[in-house]
XYZ file of C-alpha atoms in Angstrom:
475
model
C 86.354 143.549 109.866
C 84.939 139.612 109.194
C 85.895 137.225 111.541
C 89.009 134.830 111.290
C 85.917 131.392 111.518
C 84.567 133.092 108.190
C 87.048 132.544 106.204
C 88.184 128.957 104.731
C 91.290 128.537 105.033
C 94.549 129.913 106.820
C 97.225 131.339 104.044
C 100.066 131.100 106.452
C 101.025 129.935 109.826
C 104.098 131.779 111.383
C 106.001 129.488 114.737
C 107.945 131.058 117.548
C 109.954 128.969 119.891
C 113.407 129.436 121.600
C 115.475 127.058 123.391
C 114.863 128.616 127.026
C 112.445 130.040 128.687
C 112.932 133.994 129.385
C 114.309 135.029 125.780
C 110.737 137.498 125.582
C 109.301 134.647 122.913
C 105.991 135.859 124.095
C 106.865 139.356 123.801
C 108.585 138.969 120.492
C 104.729 137.079 119.633
C 102.495 139.461 120.101
C 104.077 142.376 119.360
C 104.411 140.775 115.722
C 101.078 139.814 116.046
C 100.263 143.094 116.277
C 102.132 144.537 113.743
C 100.587 142.045 111.627
C 97.154 142.988 112.497
C 97.710 146.439 112.584
C 98.916 146.488 108.188
C 95.391 144.903 107.485
C 95.635 141.524 108.446
C 93.390 138.904 110.264
C 95.267 137.640 112.332
C 95.058 134.854 115.115
C 97.562 134.581 118.094
C 97.815 130.839 119.542
C 99.717 130.562 123.309
C 101.182 126.438 122.587
C 103.056 126.999 125.654
C 101.439 124.423 127.527
C 101.386 125.115 131.229
C 102.454 128.457 130.997
C 100.431 130.398 128.579
C 100.417 134.173 129.150
C 99.552 135.373 126.313
C 96.211 136.483 127.931
C 98.440 138.270 130.713
C 100.539 140.137 127.649
C 97.041 141.818 126.467
C 95.356 142.577 129.692
C 92.992 140.337 129.134
C 91.379 138.411 132.723
C 88.888 135.956 131.704
C 90.272 135.361 127.993
C 87.455 132.975 126.233
C 88.065 129.158 127.069
C 90.922 128.396 125.085
C 93.543 125.095 123.893
C 91.931 123.500 127.262
C 88.180 123.784 126.276
C 88.863 121.775 122.990
C 91.636 118.705 125.352
C 88.335 118.355 127.426
C 85.946 117.482 124.064
C 83.807 120.496 125.460
C 84.608 122.801 121.545
C 85.099 120.529 118.260
C 87.134 123.251 116.684
C 88.806 126.987 117.589
C 87.119 129.506 116.613
C 84.285 129.065 119.795
C 87.427 129.790 121.873
C 88.917 133.335 119.542
C 88.963 135.948 122.309
C 89.079 139.833 120.682
C 91.751 141.596 122.095
C 92.182 145.222 121.956
C 92.902 145.876 117.722
C 89.662 144.168 115.967
C 92.220 142.443 113.521
C 93.315 139.929 116.170
C 92.156 137.019 118.527
C 93.879 135.657 120.870
C 93.661 131.343 121.541
C 94.914 131.434 125.116
C 96.601 128.577 126.470
C 96.519 125.545 129.252
C 96.970 127.063 132.051
C 99.839 126.712 134.860
C 98.215 123.024 136.298
C 100.626 119.644 136.696
C 100.826 117.869 134.166
C 99.199 120.159 131.329
C 101.989 120.716 129.422
C 102.560 116.093 128.891
C 99.411 116.115 126.441
C 98.993 112.836 124.747
C 100.212 112.488 120.835
C 96.678 112.286 120.164
C 95.605 115.854 121.844
C 98.931 117.341 120.475
C 97.244 115.693 116.662
C 94.329 117.333 117.717
C 95.432 120.746 118.552
C 97.416 120.932 115.420
C 95.043 119.890 113.284
C 92.666 122.579 114.394
C 94.763 125.022 114.189
C 95.502 124.452 110.164
C 91.853 124.469 109.866
C 92.055 128.316 111.467
C 90.438 131.011 108.884
C 92.292 133.987 108.569
C 95.197 135.321 107.166
C 98.132 134.964 109.952
C 97.607 132.338 112.444
C 100.518 133.188 115.066
C 101.170 130.327 117.203
C 103.732 131.081 120.490
C 105.217 127.540 121.474
C 106.698 125.745 124.755
C 110.121 126.285 125.466
C 112.805 123.182 125.352
C 113.144 120.330 122.946
C 110.353 117.738 124.375
C 108.544 116.262 120.900
C 105.548 118.618 121.764
C 107.373 121.624 121.335
C 109.540 120.773 118.621
C 106.216 119.245 116.592
C 103.938 122.288 117.232
C 107.166 124.462 115.754
C 107.366 122.463 112.791
C 103.943 123.395 112.086
C 104.473 126.850 110.702
C 106.055 127.345 107.256
C 107.347 130.201 108.582
C 109.311 129.000 111.768
C 110.669 132.358 114.085
C 113.827 130.964 115.980
C 114.027 133.921 119.325
C 117.852 134.326 120.643
C 119.253 136.069 123.445
C 123.280 136.776 123.322
C 123.353 134.903 126.274
C 125.305 131.722 126.663
C 122.585 129.366 128.519
C 119.936 130.473 125.107
C 122.474 130.447 122.437
C 123.549 126.716 123.716
C 119.475 125.470 123.474
C 118.477 127.574 120.631
C 120.996 125.794 118.291
C 119.779 122.333 120.687
C 116.399 123.076 119.537
C 116.739 123.821 115.561
C 119.128 120.915 115.997
C 115.953 118.389 117.291
C 113.289 120.884 114.934
C 115.541 119.580 111.653
C 116.084 115.966 112.841
C 112.480 115.758 114.103
C 111.695 116.704 110.690
C 113.875 114.355 108.935
C 112.085 111.172 111.336
C 108.657 112.349 109.952
C 109.145 112.127 106.852
C 111.533 109.504 107.042
C 108.948 107.478 108.847
C 105.989 108.498 106.530
C 108.225 107.417 103.419
C 109.159 103.692 105.899
C 113.034 104.787 106.036
C 113.505 105.744 109.627
C 116.435 103.037 109.806
C 118.834 105.087 108.008
C 118.161 107.892 109.827
C 118.406 106.604 113.144
C 121.847 106.704 113.407
C 121.974 110.894 113.414
C 119.077 110.808 115.519
C 120.157 109.081 118.069
C 123.828 109.548 118.588
C 125.386 111.689 121.431
C 128.031 112.834 118.510
C 127.401 116.037 117.253
C 128.418 114.679 113.307
C 126.982 117.458 111.221
C 123.847 116.432 109.688
C 125.480 117.907 106.493
C 127.675 114.890 106.562
C 124.880 112.685 106.688
C 122.905 113.720 104.268
C 126.086 113.719 101.460
C 126.194 109.782 102.439
C 121.968 109.202 101.801
C 123.331 110.868 98.386
C 125.371 108.987 97.640
C 123.636 105.587 99.149
C 120.152 106.593 98.832
C 120.514 109.226 96.314
C 116.224 109.450 95.646
C 115.723 109.374 99.333
C 118.463 111.566 99.746
C 116.821 113.768 96.852
C 113.311 114.276 99.203
C 115.193 115.275 102.642
C 117.307 118.408 100.879
C 114.233 118.792 99.536
C 112.607 119.176 102.810
C 115.322 120.561 104.675
C 115.704 123.710 101.684
C 111.752 124.638 102.455
C 112.584 124.132 106.612
C 112.363 127.765 106.359
C 113.967 129.109 109.650
C 115.251 132.362 110.768
C 116.592 133.660 113.567
C 115.539 136.915 115.764
C 117.728 138.507 118.357
C 116.212 139.681 121.318
C 117.456 141.950 124.373
C 121.000 142.995 122.171
C 122.420 145.746 124.647
C 124.827 146.858 121.891
C 125.822 146.754 118.583
C 128.373 144.316 118.617
C 126.586 142.108 120.388
C 125.052 141.152 116.805
C 127.965 139.427 115.391
C 127.217 136.406 118.016
C 123.973 136.141 116.082
C 126.146 136.003 112.556
C 128.334 133.569 113.938
C 125.409 130.743 114.833
C 123.975 131.100 111.901
C 126.399 130.513 110.103
C 127.339 127.407 112.631
C 123.661 126.559 111.929
C 123.851 126.277 108.322
C 127.413 123.845 108.602
C 126.344 121.267 110.997
C 122.293 120.900 110.016
C 122.097 122.231 106.198
C 119.557 124.875 106.670
C 119.333 128.726 106.235
C 118.787 130.409 108.977
C 118.821 133.853 108.362
C 118.426 136.949 110.275
C 115.366 138.547 110.499
C 115.998 141.388 112.912
C 117.367 142.190 116.485
C 115.355 143.336 118.777
C 116.924 145.729 121.976
C 116.708 145.994 125.252
C 114.121 148.797 125.971
C 112.667 150.142 129.032
C 109.626 151.044 127.170
C 109.040 146.797 126.204
C 109.691 146.269 129.960
C 107.063 149.514 130.722
C 104.367 147.307 128.433
C 105.109 144.027 130.143
C 103.628 145.986 133.588
C 101.244 148.006 131.575
C 99.757 144.491 130.402
C 99.635 145.567 126.513
C 101.896 145.228 124.211
C 104.109 147.773 123.449
C 102.827 148.332 119.522
C 99.115 149.043 121.208
C 100.252 151.768 123.066
C 101.628 155.108 122.899
C 104.519 154.018 123.907
C 107.752 155.021 121.492
C 110.370 153.037 120.949
C 113.109 152.799 118.091
C 112.078 148.862 118.476
C 108.457 149.316 117.247
C 109.983 150.102 113.329
C 111.677 147.028 114.176
C 108.953 144.463 114.956
C 107.076 146.521 111.827
C 109.856 146.071 109.430
C 110.391 142.953 110.103
C 105.699 142.210 110.202
C 106.449 143.180 106.881
C 109.024 141.259 105.971
C 107.381 137.707 106.809
C 104.416 138.874 104.980
C 106.047 139.371 102.157
C 107.822 135.863 101.692
C 106.028 132.977 99.730
C 104.724 129.919 101.753
C 103.815 126.872 101.002
C 103.052 123.827 102.681
C 105.318 120.678 102.305
C 103.731 118.339 101.035
C 106.676 116.416 102.085
C 106.206 116.292 105.643
C 104.223 113.902 106.930
C 100.578 113.284 106.026
C 98.069 114.323 109.793
C 95.861 111.202 110.475
C 92.333 111.893 110.616
C 92.497 112.030 114.413
C 89.008 112.535 115.411
C 87.852 108.632 114.063
C 91.452 106.854 114.224
C 93.249 106.453 117.605
C 96.708 107.259 118.026
C 99.475 104.305 117.209
C 100.209 103.021 120.860
C 103.735 103.263 120.337
C 104.222 106.667 119.336
C 102.161 107.548 122.476
C 104.387 105.740 124.813
C 107.696 106.883 122.820
C 106.292 110.599 123.154
C 105.623 110.312 126.205
C 108.772 108.990 127.246
C 109.960 111.694 126.127
C 108.293 114.353 126.905
C 110.776 115.125 129.693
C 113.542 114.712 128.150
C 113.072 115.166 124.788
C 114.876 113.761 121.428
C 118.721 112.620 122.978
C 120.385 113.981 119.916
C 118.977 117.121 120.525
C 120.253 117.447 123.893
C 123.908 116.997 122.461
C 124.178 120.704 123.656
C 121.552 121.820 125.623
C 122.978 121.205 128.918
C 126.448 122.942 128.470
C 126.154 126.327 130.365
C 129.464 127.864 129.880
C 131.651 128.708 126.877
C 133.733 131.439 125.580
C 131.812 132.719 122.573
C 133.609 135.597 120.982
C 136.090 138.367 121.802
C 132.898 140.372 121.874
C 130.714 137.691 123.117
C 129.965 136.555 126.806
C 131.936 134.335 128.898
C 131.875 132.300 131.587
C 134.712 130.691 134.018
C 134.345 126.643 134.696
C 133.621 124.669 130.930
C 134.170 120.961 131.296
C 135.001 118.940 128.250
C 131.189 119.604 126.658
C 131.616 122.753 126.669
C 135.254 123.318 125.138
C 133.627 121.435 122.700
C 131.562 123.172 121.545
C 133.567 125.996 121.854
C 135.614 124.164 119.377
C 133.146 123.673 116.936
C 131.255 127.415 117.926
C 134.671 129.930 117.388
C 135.639 129.228 113.994
C 132.293 130.579 112.784
C 133.128 133.741 115.253
C 133.868 136.581 113.590
C 137.116 138.574 114.459
C 136.358 141.557 114.066
C 132.999 144.392 114.108
C 131.156 144.712 111.895
C 129.226 148.007 110.428
C 126.338 147.689 108.791
C 126.069 150.678 105.613
C 124.575 151.058 102.647
C 127.016 151.849 99.704
C 127.441 151.545 96.376
C 130.811 150.362 95.176
C 132.163 148.665 91.844
C 133.875 145.489 91.089
C 137.138 144.908 88.910
C 138.667 141.714 87.685
C 142.068 142.800 87.034
C 141.689 146.063 85.167
C 138.750 144.582 83.642
C 135.361 146.182 85.557
C 132.761 143.545 86.081
C 129.912 145.940 88.383
C 128.452 148.082 90.537
C 127.509 146.700 94.063
C 126.302 147.079 96.903
C 127.969 146.604 99.943
C 125.769 146.192 103.409
C 128.809 145.054 105.727
C 132.320 146.466 106.452
C 134.296 145.162 108.786
C 138.663 145.472 109.311
C 138.606 141.986 107.829
C 136.128 141.860 104.985
C 132.280 143.296 103.519
C 129.811 141.902 102.555
C 127.993 142.619 99.252
C 124.941 141.979 96.631
C 125.549 141.268 93.640
C 124.379 141.115 90.350
C 126.712 139.691 88.725
C 128.060 136.546 88.441
C 131.264 135.163 91.464
C 132.804 132.433 91.984
C 133.923 131.275 95.293
C 137.584 132.238 95.843
C 137.432 134.641 92.202
C 140.797 137.509 93.442
C 139.713 141.316 92.964
C 139.116 144.500 93.988
C 136.679 146.603 95.316
C 136.504 150.340 94.559
C 134.353 152.502 97.314
C 132.921 155.097 94.234
C 130.339 157.169 97.382
C 134.407 157.905 99.426
C 137.222 160.518 98.927
C 139.586 159.603 96.757
C 137.958 156.147 96.088
C 139.808 153.704 98.269
C 140.122 150.470 96.460
C 141.454 146.584 98.164
C 142.152 143.124 96.930
C 139.509 140.706 98.629
C 138.749 136.950 98.195
C 135.197 136.204 97.633
C 134.928 133.440 100.295
C 131.443 132.338 100.538
C 128.116 132.651 99.519
C 125.524 134.577 102.302
C 122.127 134.682 101.582
C 122.435 138.530 99.896
C 125.292 138.222 98.501
C 128.896 136.967 99.220
C 131.453 137.715 101.684
C 134.870 139.474 100.737
C 138.019 138.464 103.029
C 140.812 140.945 102.206
C 142.513 143.863 104.897
C 139.811 146.892 104.388
C 141.540 150.416 104.270
C 141.354 152.066 107.838
C 139.488 154.906 106.207
C 136.891 152.556 105.252
C 136.630 151.356 108.446
C 136.231 154.718 109.476
C 133.424 155.846 107.357
C 131.931 152.619 108.255
C 131.669 153.390 111.886
C 131.289 157.491 111.764
C 128.240 156.772 109.091
C 126.768 153.579 109.051
C 123.451 152.061 107.628
C 119.948 151.131 108.668
C 120.020 147.814 107.484
C 118.013 144.754 109.306
C 118.159 141.527 107.911
C 122.268 141.034 106.600
C 122.708 137.179 108.003
C 126.132 135.029 106.453
């Protein structure tokens, strides 16, 4: 293998974050890195969980080459000398900082130095395992990626903090862009407000009042490129929770965040942690191995490009960071942006009939519950892979692929142009007696359209008995 240091530029940077610790982002990061390395990619895994770095432990490396700490201490001027080999020849690790007091509280200039050197790494893929929480440092490391993954578990606290994390990341990105264009005042009310105003509403007002700036902001959000990985899933009905969060994020934050995949609760994964070897590097047989490889393949197939609308980095080796920025970020390191904390401290919520719940909800929890409930599925969803047909009245429209069925509707892919509100007939060609149902096109979803209609009991029974294998549905 050619060393990553011998190549000239990085094709893609993938950042992996989570709203809180313990959601499994480091395990997801390590196994995705191995999966990509096994596919022939030259991969560098950067442990940016400052103060709580553990990737070297997961790989069974007792003495990693000094990594980010050496860069911060100015013992090295690039990250190539910080590359630690791993058991797979295509994968190198850059270790994070140790668990010393204040290790996570790096300055603005130090953060910029790390980000600049990560961008300069030569590899096919750089995966950045960022820390938890909503501090500016964490959010900026997450923003570094051209592909951004949010690891979420079905637990209440994970869901709430994941939404808070992503909201903070979106507002941080918008603020960067506004600073570049000297228009920060236009976004300041949403950034500092403690109200849950939809970012999409803010942007709609911008489009009316400041159309040129609004178009630039819309372009930034359209290229935000975040996806959710559901982790520690006990049973299939919990997957509906992630879809509800995806829909809520789309409505409130104005960005599409599809589901990349689900990782089930696994004794094998726990064993791999104790053995200090990522599951994909061992002989352990586990269905999640296929999930990691499918997610890695999907990420590598995506076209990526640098977002030229984001703030341009200054030459931090020769220019000192702005003092006001330095002070502002240091005061926010623990608290994070106020807008990002809107939901972070809420600790109980009844999510849905199939989701987890806790008692003792206060006013904040009640508000969040009211916001969440419209996005929660009312019926269990079954993943299928069926060929069916659509008709408008007596006129056939064409063949569609059905990839989800519930008692209250279906999710389809169609090459035909459909309009929201269309009343159609869905015919299940693959089932005996070709049952049909009247449906309404309810909304667009990343893989097609969501249809609403009362599914015949025979259709739901067939979906239950013969589930498909799709992993990437969202909506």
